[in-house]
Short mmCIF file of C-alpha atoms in Angstrom, two decimals:
data_model
loop_
_atom_site.label_atom_id
_atom_site.label_comp_id
_atom_site.label_asym_id
_atom_site.label_seq_id
_atom_site.Cartn_x
_atom_site.Cartn_y
_atom_site.Cartn_z
CA MET A 29 -17.14 -8.61 33.62
CA PRO A 30 -13.92 -7.24 32.03
CA ILE A 31 -15.29 -8.05 28.54
CA THR A 32 -18.61 -6.39 29.39
CA ILE A 33 -16.74 -3.24 30.42
CA ILE A 34 -14.84 -3.21 27.10
CA VAL A 35 -18.06 -3.65 25.13
CA LEU A 36 -19.71 -0.81 27.06
CA GLY A 37 -16.58 1.29 26.51
CA VAL A 38 -16.71 0.73 22.76
CA ILE A 39 -20.44 1.56 22.73
CA LEU A 40 -19.66 4.78 24.64
CA LEU A 41 -16.97 5.59 22.07
CA LEU A 42 -19.46 5.08 19.24
CA VAL A 43 -22.12 7.22 20.93
CA LEU A 44 -19.66 10.05 21.57
CA MET A 45 -18.38 10.07 17.99
CA ILE A 46 -21.59 9.32 16.07
CA VAL A 47 -24.33 10.95 18.13
CA PHE A 48 -22.45 13.82 19.79
CA LYS A 49 -19.81 14.29 17.04
CA VAL A 50 -16.99 14.35 19.60
CA ASN A 51 -13.47 14.58 18.17
CA GLY A 52 -11.83 11.14 17.83
CA PHE A 53 -8.82 11.92 20.05
CA ILE A 54 -10.94 13.41 22.84
CA ALA A 55 -13.37 10.47 22.69
CA LEU A 56 -10.60 7.84 22.77
CA VAL A 57 -8.79 9.41 25.74
CA PHE A 58 -12.05 9.85 27.68
CA VAL A 59 -13.19 6.28 27.03
CA SER A 60 -9.71 5.00 27.95
CA ALA A 61 -10.03 6.72 31.34
CA VAL A 62 -13.58 5.46 31.93
CA VAL A 63 -12.69 1.87 31.02
CA GLY A 64 -9.52 1.94 33.15
CA ILE A 65 -11.36 3.13 36.26
CA ALA A 66 -14.22 0.68 35.64
CA GLU A 67 -11.64 -2.13 35.44
CA GLY A 68 -10.38 -1.20 38.92
CA MET A 69 -7.41 1.06 38.20
CA THR A 70 -6.82 4.19 40.29
CA PRO A 71 -7.21 7.54 38.51
CA LEU A 72 -3.45 8.21 38.82
CA ASN A 73 -2.60 4.83 37.32
CA VAL A 74 -5.07 5.43 34.51
CA MET A 75 -3.40 8.75 33.73
CA ALA A 76 0.04 7.15 33.75
CA SER A 77 -1.21 4.37 31.49
CA ILE A 78 -2.72 6.85 28.99
CA GLN A 79 0.53 8.81 28.87
CA LYS A 80 2.55 5.63 28.41
CA GLY A 81 0.26 4.46 25.61
CA ILE A 82 0.46 7.77 23.76
CA GLY A 83 4.25 7.92 24.19
CA SER A 84 4.95 4.35 23.13
CA THR A 85 2.68 4.59 20.10
CA LEU A 86 4.03 7.89 18.82
CA GLY A 87 7.60 6.92 19.73
CA GLY A 88 7.54 4.36 16.94
CA LEU A 89 5.36 6.34 14.56
CA ALA A 90 6.10 10.06 14.81
CA MET A 91 9.01 10.05 12.36
CA ILE A 92 7.23 7.68 9.97
CA LEU A 93 4.07 9.79 9.87
CA GLY A 94 6.00 13.06 9.65
CA PHE A 95 8.42 12.04 6.91
CA GLY A 96 5.62 10.24 5.04
CA ALA A 97 3.49 13.40 5.01
CA MET A 98 6.46 15.49 3.83
CA LEU A 99 7.22 13.05 1.02
CA GLY A 100 3.60 13.03 -0.12
CA ARG A 101 3.45 16.82 -0.18
CA LEU A 102 6.74 17.12 -2.08
CA VAL A 103 5.66 14.53 -4.66
CA SER A 104 2.34 16.36 -5.07
CA ASP A 105 3.37 20.02 -5.05
CA THR A 106 6.40 19.70 -7.33
CA GLY A 107 4.44 18.04 -10.14
CA ALA A 108 6.12 14.65 -9.67
CA ALA A 109 2.82 12.82 -9.14
CA GLN A 110 1.36 14.42 -12.27
CA ARG A 111 4.47 13.40 -14.23
CA VAL A 112 4.12 9.77 -13.07
CA ALA A 113 0.43 9.72 -13.99
CA THR A 114 0.72 11.32 -17.43
CA THR A 115 3.78 9.24 -18.43
CA LEU A 116 2.15 5.95 -17.46
CA ILE A 117 -1.05 6.88 -19.25
CA ALA A 118 0.88 7.75 -22.42
CA ALA A 119 2.83 4.49 -22.20
CA PHE A 120 -0.19 2.24 -21.65
CA GLY A 121 -2.39 3.77 -24.37
CA LYS A 122 -6.16 4.34 -24.45
CA GLU A 123 -7.06 0.62 -24.44
CA ARG A 124 -5.18 0.01 -21.21
CA LEU A 125 -5.85 3.31 -19.47
CA GLN A 126 -7.41 1.49 -16.51
CA TRP A 127 -4.17 -0.36 -15.81
CA ALA A 128 -2.19 2.86 -16.09
CA LEU A 129 -4.41 4.41 -13.43
CA VAL A 130 -4.12 1.32 -11.20
CA VAL A 131 -0.33 1.60 -11.29
CA THR A 132 -0.54 5.36 -10.74
CA GLY A 133 -2.88 4.91 -7.77
CA LEU A 134 -0.60 2.32 -6.16
CA ILE A 135 2.52 4.47 -6.59
CA VAL A 136 0.94 7.73 -5.45
CA GLY A 137 -1.02 5.98 -2.67
CA LEU A 138 2.15 4.71 -1.03
CA ALA A 139 3.47 8.24 -0.59
CA MET A 140 0.40 10.07 0.73
CA PHE A 141 -2.90 9.82 2.58
CA TYR A 142 -5.94 8.51 0.71
CA GLU A 143 -7.79 11.82 0.61
CA VAL A 144 -4.70 13.68 -0.64
CA GLY A 145 -4.08 11.14 -3.41
CA PHE A 146 -7.77 11.19 -4.37
CA VAL A 147 -7.97 14.97 -4.68
CA LEU A 148 -4.64 15.04 -6.51
CA LEU A 149 -5.47 12.41 -9.13
CA LEU A 150 -9.17 13.04 -9.83
CA PRO A 151 -8.54 16.17 -11.94
CA LEU A 152 -6.21 14.05 -14.09
CA VAL A 153 -8.99 11.46 -14.40
CA PHE A 154 -11.36 14.21 -15.59
CA THR A 155 -8.79 15.32 -18.18
CA ILE A 156 -8.38 11.74 -19.45
CA VAL A 157 -12.16 11.21 -19.63
CA ALA A 158 -12.56 14.36 -21.72
CA ALA A 159 -9.61 13.62 -24.00
CA ALA A 160 -10.23 9.90 -24.54
CA GLY A 161 -14.04 9.97 -24.57
CA LEU A 162 -14.29 7.19 -21.98
CA PRO A 163 -16.88 6.81 -19.15
CA LEU A 164 -15.96 8.52 -15.86
CA LEU A 165 -16.39 5.55 -13.49
CA TYR A 166 -14.70 3.18 -15.96
CA VAL A 167 -11.59 5.34 -15.81
CA GLY A 168 -11.78 6.54 -12.19
CA VAL A 169 -12.75 3.46 -10.16
CA PRO A 170 -9.52 1.49 -10.86
CA MET A 171 -7.46 4.43 -9.57
CA VAL A 172 -9.66 4.87 -6.49
CA ALA A 173 -9.50 1.12 -5.75
CA ALA A 174 -5.70 1.21 -5.93
CA LEU A 175 -5.55 4.16 -3.51
CA SER A 176 -7.89 2.37 -1.10
CA VAL A 177 -5.92 -0.90 -1.21
CA THR A 178 -2.66 0.85 -0.29
CA HIS A 179 -4.55 2.34 2.67
CA CYS A 180 -5.37 -1.20 3.89
CA PHE A 181 -2.32 -3.30 3.20
CA LEU A 182 0.91 -1.53 2.36
CA PRO A 183 3.42 0.13 4.69
CA PRO A 184 4.75 2.83 4.77
CA HIS A 185 1.15 4.05 4.50
CA PRO A 186 0.23 5.31 8.02
CA GLY A 187 -2.72 2.90 8.57
CA PRO A 188 -0.97 -0.47 8.29
CA THR A 189 2.22 1.05 9.75
CA ALA A 190 0.38 2.13 12.90
CA ILE A 191 -1.27 -1.27 13.38
CA ALA A 192 2.04 -3.07 12.75
CA THR A 193 3.68 -0.93 15.44
CA ILE A 194 0.98 -1.81 17.98
CA PHE A 195 1.14 -5.54 17.09
CA GLY A 196 4.94 -5.63 16.99
CA ALA A 197 4.81 -6.93 13.39
CA ASN A 198 7.81 -6.71 11.08
CA LEU A 199 7.04 -3.97 8.57
CA GLY A 200 9.02 -5.60 5.78
CA THR A 201 7.13 -8.87 6.18
CA THR A 202 3.84 -6.97 6.36
CA LEU A 203 4.75 -5.19 3.12
CA LEU A 204 5.60 -8.44 1.31
CA TYR A 205 2.39 -10.18 2.44
CA GLY A 206 0.42 -7.02 1.65
CA MET A 207 1.77 -6.85 -1.88
CA ILE A 208 0.76 -10.47 -2.50
CA ILE A 209 -2.81 -9.69 -1.42
CA THR A 210 -2.89 -6.30 -3.16
CA ILE A 211 -2.50 -7.58 -6.74
CA PRO A 212 -5.63 -9.78 -7.03
CA THR A 213 -7.66 -7.45 -4.80
CA VAL A 214 -7.04 -4.33 -6.86
CA ILE A 215 -7.64 -6.18 -10.15
CA VAL A 216 -11.09 -7.40 -9.04
CA ALA A 217 -12.18 -4.24 -7.19
CA GLY A 218 -10.79 -1.93 -9.90
CA PRO A 219 -10.76 -2.84 -13.62
CA ILE A 220 -13.13 -5.84 -13.33
CA PHE A 221 -15.70 -4.20 -11.03
CA SER A 222 -15.74 -0.96 -13.08
CA LYS A 223 -17.04 -2.89 -16.12
CA PHE A 224 -20.35 -3.40 -14.24
CA LEU A 225 -20.91 0.32 -13.60
CA LYS A 226 -22.03 1.47 -17.05
CA SER A 227 -25.52 2.36 -15.84
CA PHE A 228 -24.13 4.84 -13.29
CA GLU A 229 -22.15 7.00 -15.70
CA LYS A 230 -22.21 10.78 -15.19
CA SER A 231 -20.27 13.73 -16.52
CA PRO A 232 -17.48 15.17 -14.36
CA PRO A 233 -18.86 17.90 -12.07
CA GLU A 234 -18.13 21.45 -13.19
CA GLY A 235 -16.20 23.81 -10.96
CA LEU A 236 -15.80 21.35 -8.09
CA TYR A 237 -12.04 21.59 -7.95
CA ASN A 238 -9.56 23.74 -9.79
CA PRO A 239 -6.17 22.17 -9.24
CA LYS A 240 -2.83 23.39 -10.46
CA ILE A 241 -2.03 21.53 -13.66
CA PHE A 242 1.71 21.71 -14.21
CA SER A 243 3.15 22.52 -17.61
CA GLU A 244 5.69 20.22 -19.24
CA ASP A 245 8.58 22.49 -18.23
CA GLU A 246 7.45 22.72 -14.59
CA MET A 247 7.37 18.95 -13.96
CA PRO A 248 10.47 16.93 -13.01
CA GLY A 249 11.51 13.93 -15.13
CA PHE A 250 9.64 10.62 -14.88
CA GLY A 251 12.61 8.63 -13.56
CA ILE A 252 13.33 10.86 -10.59
CA SER A 253 9.60 11.39 -9.90
CA ILE A 254 8.89 7.68 -9.56
CA PHE A 255 12.19 7.03 -7.77
CA ALA A 256 11.38 9.55 -5.02
CA ALA A 257 7.89 8.08 -4.52
CA VAL A 258 8.83 4.40 -4.31
CA ILE A 259 12.34 4.40 -2.79
CA PRO A 260 10.99 3.80 0.78
CA VAL A 261 9.11 0.70 -0.40
CA VAL A 262 12.15 -0.57 -2.31
CA LEU A 263 14.44 -0.17 0.72
CA MET A 264 11.93 -1.85 3.06
CA ALA A 265 11.39 -4.75 0.65
CA ILE A 266 15.16 -5.32 0.25
CA ALA A 267 15.56 -5.32 4.04
CA ALA A 268 12.74 -7.88 4.36
CA VAL A 269 14.38 -10.17 1.79
CA PHE A 270 17.71 -10.02 3.63
CA GLU A 271 15.98 -10.77 6.95
CA LEU A 272 14.41 -13.89 5.43
CA THR A 273 17.50 -15.17 3.60
CA THR A 274 20.68 -14.20 5.52
CA PRO A 275 22.04 -14.71 9.07
CA LYS A 276 21.47 -11.95 11.60
CA GLU A 277 25.19 -11.20 11.98
CA ASN A 278 25.65 -10.65 8.22
CA PRO A 279 26.99 -7.05 7.77
CA LEU A 280 25.04 -6.54 4.54
CA ARG A 281 21.82 -7.60 6.26
CA GLN A 282 22.51 -5.19 9.14
CA PHE A 283 23.14 -2.35 6.68
CA PHE A 284 19.91 -2.97 4.78
CA GLU A 285 17.97 -3.45 8.03
CA PHE A 286 19.12 0.04 9.00
CA ILE A 287 18.32 1.83 5.73
CA GLY A 288 15.18 -0.32 5.35
CA ASN A 289 13.85 0.85 8.72
CA PRO A 290 10.66 2.73 7.73
CA ALA A 291 11.69 6.00 9.41
CA VAL A 292 15.17 5.90 7.86
CA ALA A 293 13.82 4.89 4.43
CA LEU A 294 11.30 7.74 4.46
CA PHE A 295 13.94 10.21 5.66
CA ILE A 296 16.20 9.16 2.76
CA ALA A 297 13.27 9.63 0.37
CA VAL A 298 12.51 13.11 1.76
CA VAL A 299 16.16 14.16 1.35
CA ILE A 300 16.15 12.84 -2.24
CA ALA A 301 12.85 14.63 -2.95
CA VAL A 302 14.10 17.93 -1.47
CA LEU A 303 17.27 17.82 -3.58
CA THR A 304 15.87 16.46 -6.85
CA LEU A 305 12.21 17.52 -6.97
CA GLY A 306 12.73 20.79 -5.13
CA LEU A 307 16.13 22.47 -5.33
CA ARG A 308 17.21 20.95 -8.63
CA ASN A 309 14.01 22.25 -10.27
CA GLY A 310 14.84 25.82 -9.31
CA ARG A 311 12.86 26.10 -6.08
CA LYS A 312 14.39 27.86 -3.08
CA MET A 313 15.04 25.94 0.13
CA GLU A 314 12.54 28.17 1.98
CA GLU A 315 9.77 27.23 -0.46
CA VAL A 316 10.57 23.52 -0.20
CA MET A 317 10.65 23.66 3.61
CA ASP A 318 7.28 25.45 3.61
CA MET A 319 5.85 22.43 1.76
CA CYS A 320 7.25 20.15 4.47
CA GLY A 321 5.89 22.31 7.28
CA GLU A 322 2.42 22.55 5.80
CA SER A 323 2.29 18.77 5.39
CA ILE A 324 2.76 18.26 9.14
CA ALA A 325 -0.11 20.61 9.93
CA ALA A 326 -2.35 18.56 7.63
CA ILE A 327 -1.78 15.30 9.52
CA ALA A 328 -1.83 16.64 13.09
CA MET A 329 -5.31 15.32 13.96
CA ILE A 330 -4.64 11.92 12.39
CA VAL A 331 -1.53 11.62 14.56
CA PHE A 332 -3.52 12.45 17.70
CA ILE A 333 -6.27 9.94 16.86
CA ILE A 334 -3.62 7.24 16.46
CA ALA A 335 -2.15 8.33 19.80
CA GLY A 336 -5.60 8.06 21.40
CA GLY A 337 -5.87 4.50 20.08
CA GLY A 338 -2.50 3.76 21.69
CA ALA A 339 -3.78 5.10 25.00
CA PHE A 340 -6.84 2.83 24.84
CA LYS A 341 -4.65 -0.18 24.08
CA GLN A 342 -2.31 0.56 27.02
CA VAL A 343 -5.19 0.93 29.49
CA LEU A 344 -6.54 -2.46 28.40
CA VAL A 345 -3.09 -3.99 28.90
CA ASP A 346 -2.33 -2.32 32.25
CA SER A 347 -5.76 -3.05 33.72
CA GLY A 348 -5.25 -6.80 33.22
CA VAL A 349 -7.91 -7.10 30.54
CA GLY A 350 -5.23 -8.30 28.15
CA ASN A 351 -4.50 -11.34 30.29
CA TYR A 352 -8.22 -12.02 30.67
CA ILE A 353 -8.72 -11.99 26.90
CA ALA A 354 -5.62 -14.15 26.42
CA ASP A 355 -6.96 -16.76 28.86
CA MET A 356 -10.30 -16.79 27.02
CA MET A 357 -8.63 -17.19 23.63
CA LYS A 358 -6.60 -20.21 24.76
CA GLY A 359 -9.73 -22.29 24.69
CA SER A 360 -11.36 -20.62 21.69
CA SER A 361 -11.64 -22.28 18.28
CA LEU A 362 -12.36 -19.00 16.46
CA SER A 363 -9.57 -17.96 14.10
CA PRO A 364 -7.78 -14.88 15.54
CA LEU A 365 -7.51 -13.53 11.98
CA LEU A 366 -11.27 -13.80 11.51
CA MET A 367 -11.84 -12.24 14.93
CA CYS A 368 -9.62 -9.25 14.01
CA TRP A 369 -11.46 -8.73 10.75
CA THR A 370 -14.90 -8.99 12.38
CA VAL A 371 -14.13 -6.50 15.17
CA ALA A 372 -12.61 -4.01 12.72
CA ALA A 373 -15.55 -4.41 10.33
CA MET A 374 -18.14 -3.75 13.05
CA LEU A 375 -16.28 -0.65 14.24
CA ARG A 376 -15.87 0.61 10.67
CA ILE A 377 -19.59 0.30 9.94
CA ALA A 378 -20.44 2.06 13.20
CA LEU A 379 -17.73 4.74 13.23
CA GLY A 380 -17.07 5.50 9.58
CA SER A 381 -13.37 6.17 10.08
CA ALA A 382 -11.13 3.33 8.86
CA THR A 383 -8.21 4.71 10.90
CA VAL A 384 -10.14 4.86 14.18
CA ALA A 385 -11.69 1.41 13.53
CA ALA A 386 -8.28 -0.13 12.84
CA ILE A 387 -6.47 1.48 15.78
CA THR A 388 -9.29 0.67 18.23
CA THR A 389 -9.36 -2.94 17.01
CA ALA A 390 -5.61 -3.20 17.45
CA GLY A 391 -5.95 -2.14 21.07
CA ILE A 392 -8.69 -4.68 21.73
CA VAL A 393 -7.11 -7.72 20.05
CA THR A 394 -3.38 -7.25 20.77
CA PRO A 395 -3.40 -9.86 23.60
CA ILE A 396 -4.67 -12.48 21.10
CA ILE A 397 -1.29 -12.54 19.33
CA ALA A 398 0.57 -13.83 22.38
CA ALA A 399 -2.23 -16.19 23.36
CA THR A 400 -2.64 -17.85 19.95
CA HIS A 401 0.81 -17.28 18.39
CA ALA A 402 -0.94 -15.74 15.38
CA ASP A 403 1.27 -14.19 12.72
CA PRO A 404 1.41 -10.43 13.59
CA ALA A 405 1.87 -9.39 9.94
CA LEU A 406 -1.26 -11.31 8.88
CA MET A 407 -3.13 -9.84 11.87
CA VAL A 408 -2.23 -6.36 10.58
CA LEU A 409 -3.67 -7.20 7.15
CA ALA A 410 -6.80 -8.78 8.68
CA VAL A 411 -7.50 -5.60 10.65
CA GLY A 412 -6.76 -3.45 7.60
CA SER A 413 -9.21 -5.50 5.52
CA GLY A 414 -11.98 -5.24 8.08
CA SER A 415 -11.48 -1.51 8.57
CA VAL A 416 -12.62 -0.56 5.03
CA ILE A 417 -15.79 -2.64 4.69
CA ALA A 418 -19.17 -1.09 3.81
CA SER A 419 -18.24 2.60 3.78
CA HIS A 420 -21.46 4.60 3.98
CA VAL A 421 -22.81 8.01 5.02
CA ASN A 422 -20.71 8.31 8.20
CA ASP A 423 -17.44 8.10 6.23
CA PRO A 424 -15.92 11.28 4.72
CA GLY A 425 -14.56 9.14 1.86
CA PHE A 426 -18.15 8.30 0.87
CA TRP A 427 -18.99 11.97 0.33
CA LEU A 428 -15.68 12.63 -1.41
CA PHE A 429 -16.46 9.89 -3.97
CA LYS A 430 -20.08 11.01 -4.33
CA GLY A 431 -19.12 14.61 -5.04
CA TYR A 432 -16.27 14.00 -7.47
CA PHE A 433 -18.15 11.34 -9.45
CA ASN A 434 -21.38 13.37 -9.50
CA LEU A 435 -23.53 10.56 -8.02
CA SER A 436 -26.62 10.42 -5.81
CA VAL A 437 -26.43 8.83 -2.34
CA VAL A 438 -28.08 5.62 -3.61
CA GLU A 439 -25.72 5.48 -6.60
CA THR A 440 -22.73 5.98 -4.28
CA LEU A 441 -23.91 3.09 -2.10
CA LYS A 442 -24.14 0.86 -5.19
CA THR A 443 -20.67 1.84 -6.46
CA TRP A 444 -18.27 3.10 -3.76
CA THR A 445 -19.75 1.05 -0.90
CA VAL A 446 -19.72 -2.15 -2.95
CA MET A 447 -16.14 -1.50 -4.08
CA GLU A 448 -14.92 -1.00 -0.50
CA THR A 449 -16.74 -4.16 0.62
CA LEU A 450 -15.14 -6.12 -2.23
CA ILE A 451 -11.69 -4.93 -1.10
CA SER A 452 -12.47 -5.97 2.48
CA ILE A 453 -13.74 -9.46 1.64
CA LEU A 454 -10.99 -10.15 -0.90
CA GLY A 455 -8.43 -8.96 1.64
CA LEU A 456 -9.77 -11.37 4.25
CA ALA A 457 -9.73 -14.22 1.73
CA GLY A 458 -6.13 -13.39 0.86
CA VAL A 459 -5.10 -13.31 4.53
CA LEU A 460 -6.71 -16.69 5.24
CA ALA A 461 -5.15 -18.20 2.10
CA LEU A 462 -1.70 -16.90 3.00
CA ASN A 463 -2.11 -18.20 6.55
CA ALA A 464 -2.97 -21.66 5.21
CA ILE A 465 0.08 -21.64 2.93
CA ILE A 466 2.59 -20.25 5.41
CA HIS A 467 1.40 -22.13 8.48
#
């Protein structure tokens, strides 16, 4: 019966969001309450559980999401992202433009949300297409694939960071495993896949977006631009290496564990960006702080949806469903990694939102980790892989790609949807391969 209640709760969540277009946060909190009461909790206990879930989830994530959004906005609005893109493209040359855009997408994708990175980089893609005389999808798909892969696998991006927090996974380890999976995935879904899209080529749409293109004098230098964008990842990776190779009481390890903490690493990056990308380039502190403030407003609803997922998870734990699932899994032969991927994939196809699919899956499958001793970092990557499969008409990213690449709905299904499915399946294959090697 507890499993039936969860299934009905998830169906209710889907109906509210798909049929009635209810906001994700409202739907998650409502379904959390309904499931809790159906599982036998009192209304007061349900309310306490929801509050605890929201608090515990945001307690670990609020600074990461906030500083991450600020860093992304600073990198974008100061011209640093454009500097990184144009310098890499010049260095790689016309023959290897795809690889330049893959690297650009990975770097920019780490510092900002997918949609922000997409809208930021597509005008540059249009400029390159016009200047180099190359097909639009041939140039653009590798960059889009790189942005999407960071969304699945690489902290400090909010998606994998949120799931890692719920699972109690080490973010440094998740980052290292994610980088191993990222390289082959982005190569296949980007440069290789784009070679099969010649029949879908269109001209860039006119007048769709008129971004600010920075002049040479307005942009910061390449070194400081790329340093500000990747310093959080560097600090987290160093901390992960020290955790794997040195004793816990080692002072150097403790120092790098502190500055490699995602919130601290992102805070350091924001301070560096404020000083070097902002003030040093002649901007006033008020202007730079306005950028930071506006970035928080842009992520407010994403933060609340993540909080709603945390509430759902806590209700499942406090109602005893977690123990029930754990007891079931003890006798199950199904791989917990495959189960995570399957649940996330089904929710993604039904809901459209990768974030909601991933966070909801995390709430449902968290008890499996303790019951099966599955690797939490690999569980994070399995959920991330499943949460991007088969993007279609209920996903805002689908329409974003369709509009910017000037495609029909059918053409978008044959290009964007296939690319996202490739990323999902390759991600799962990478997770299972890593699991076989490590364990």
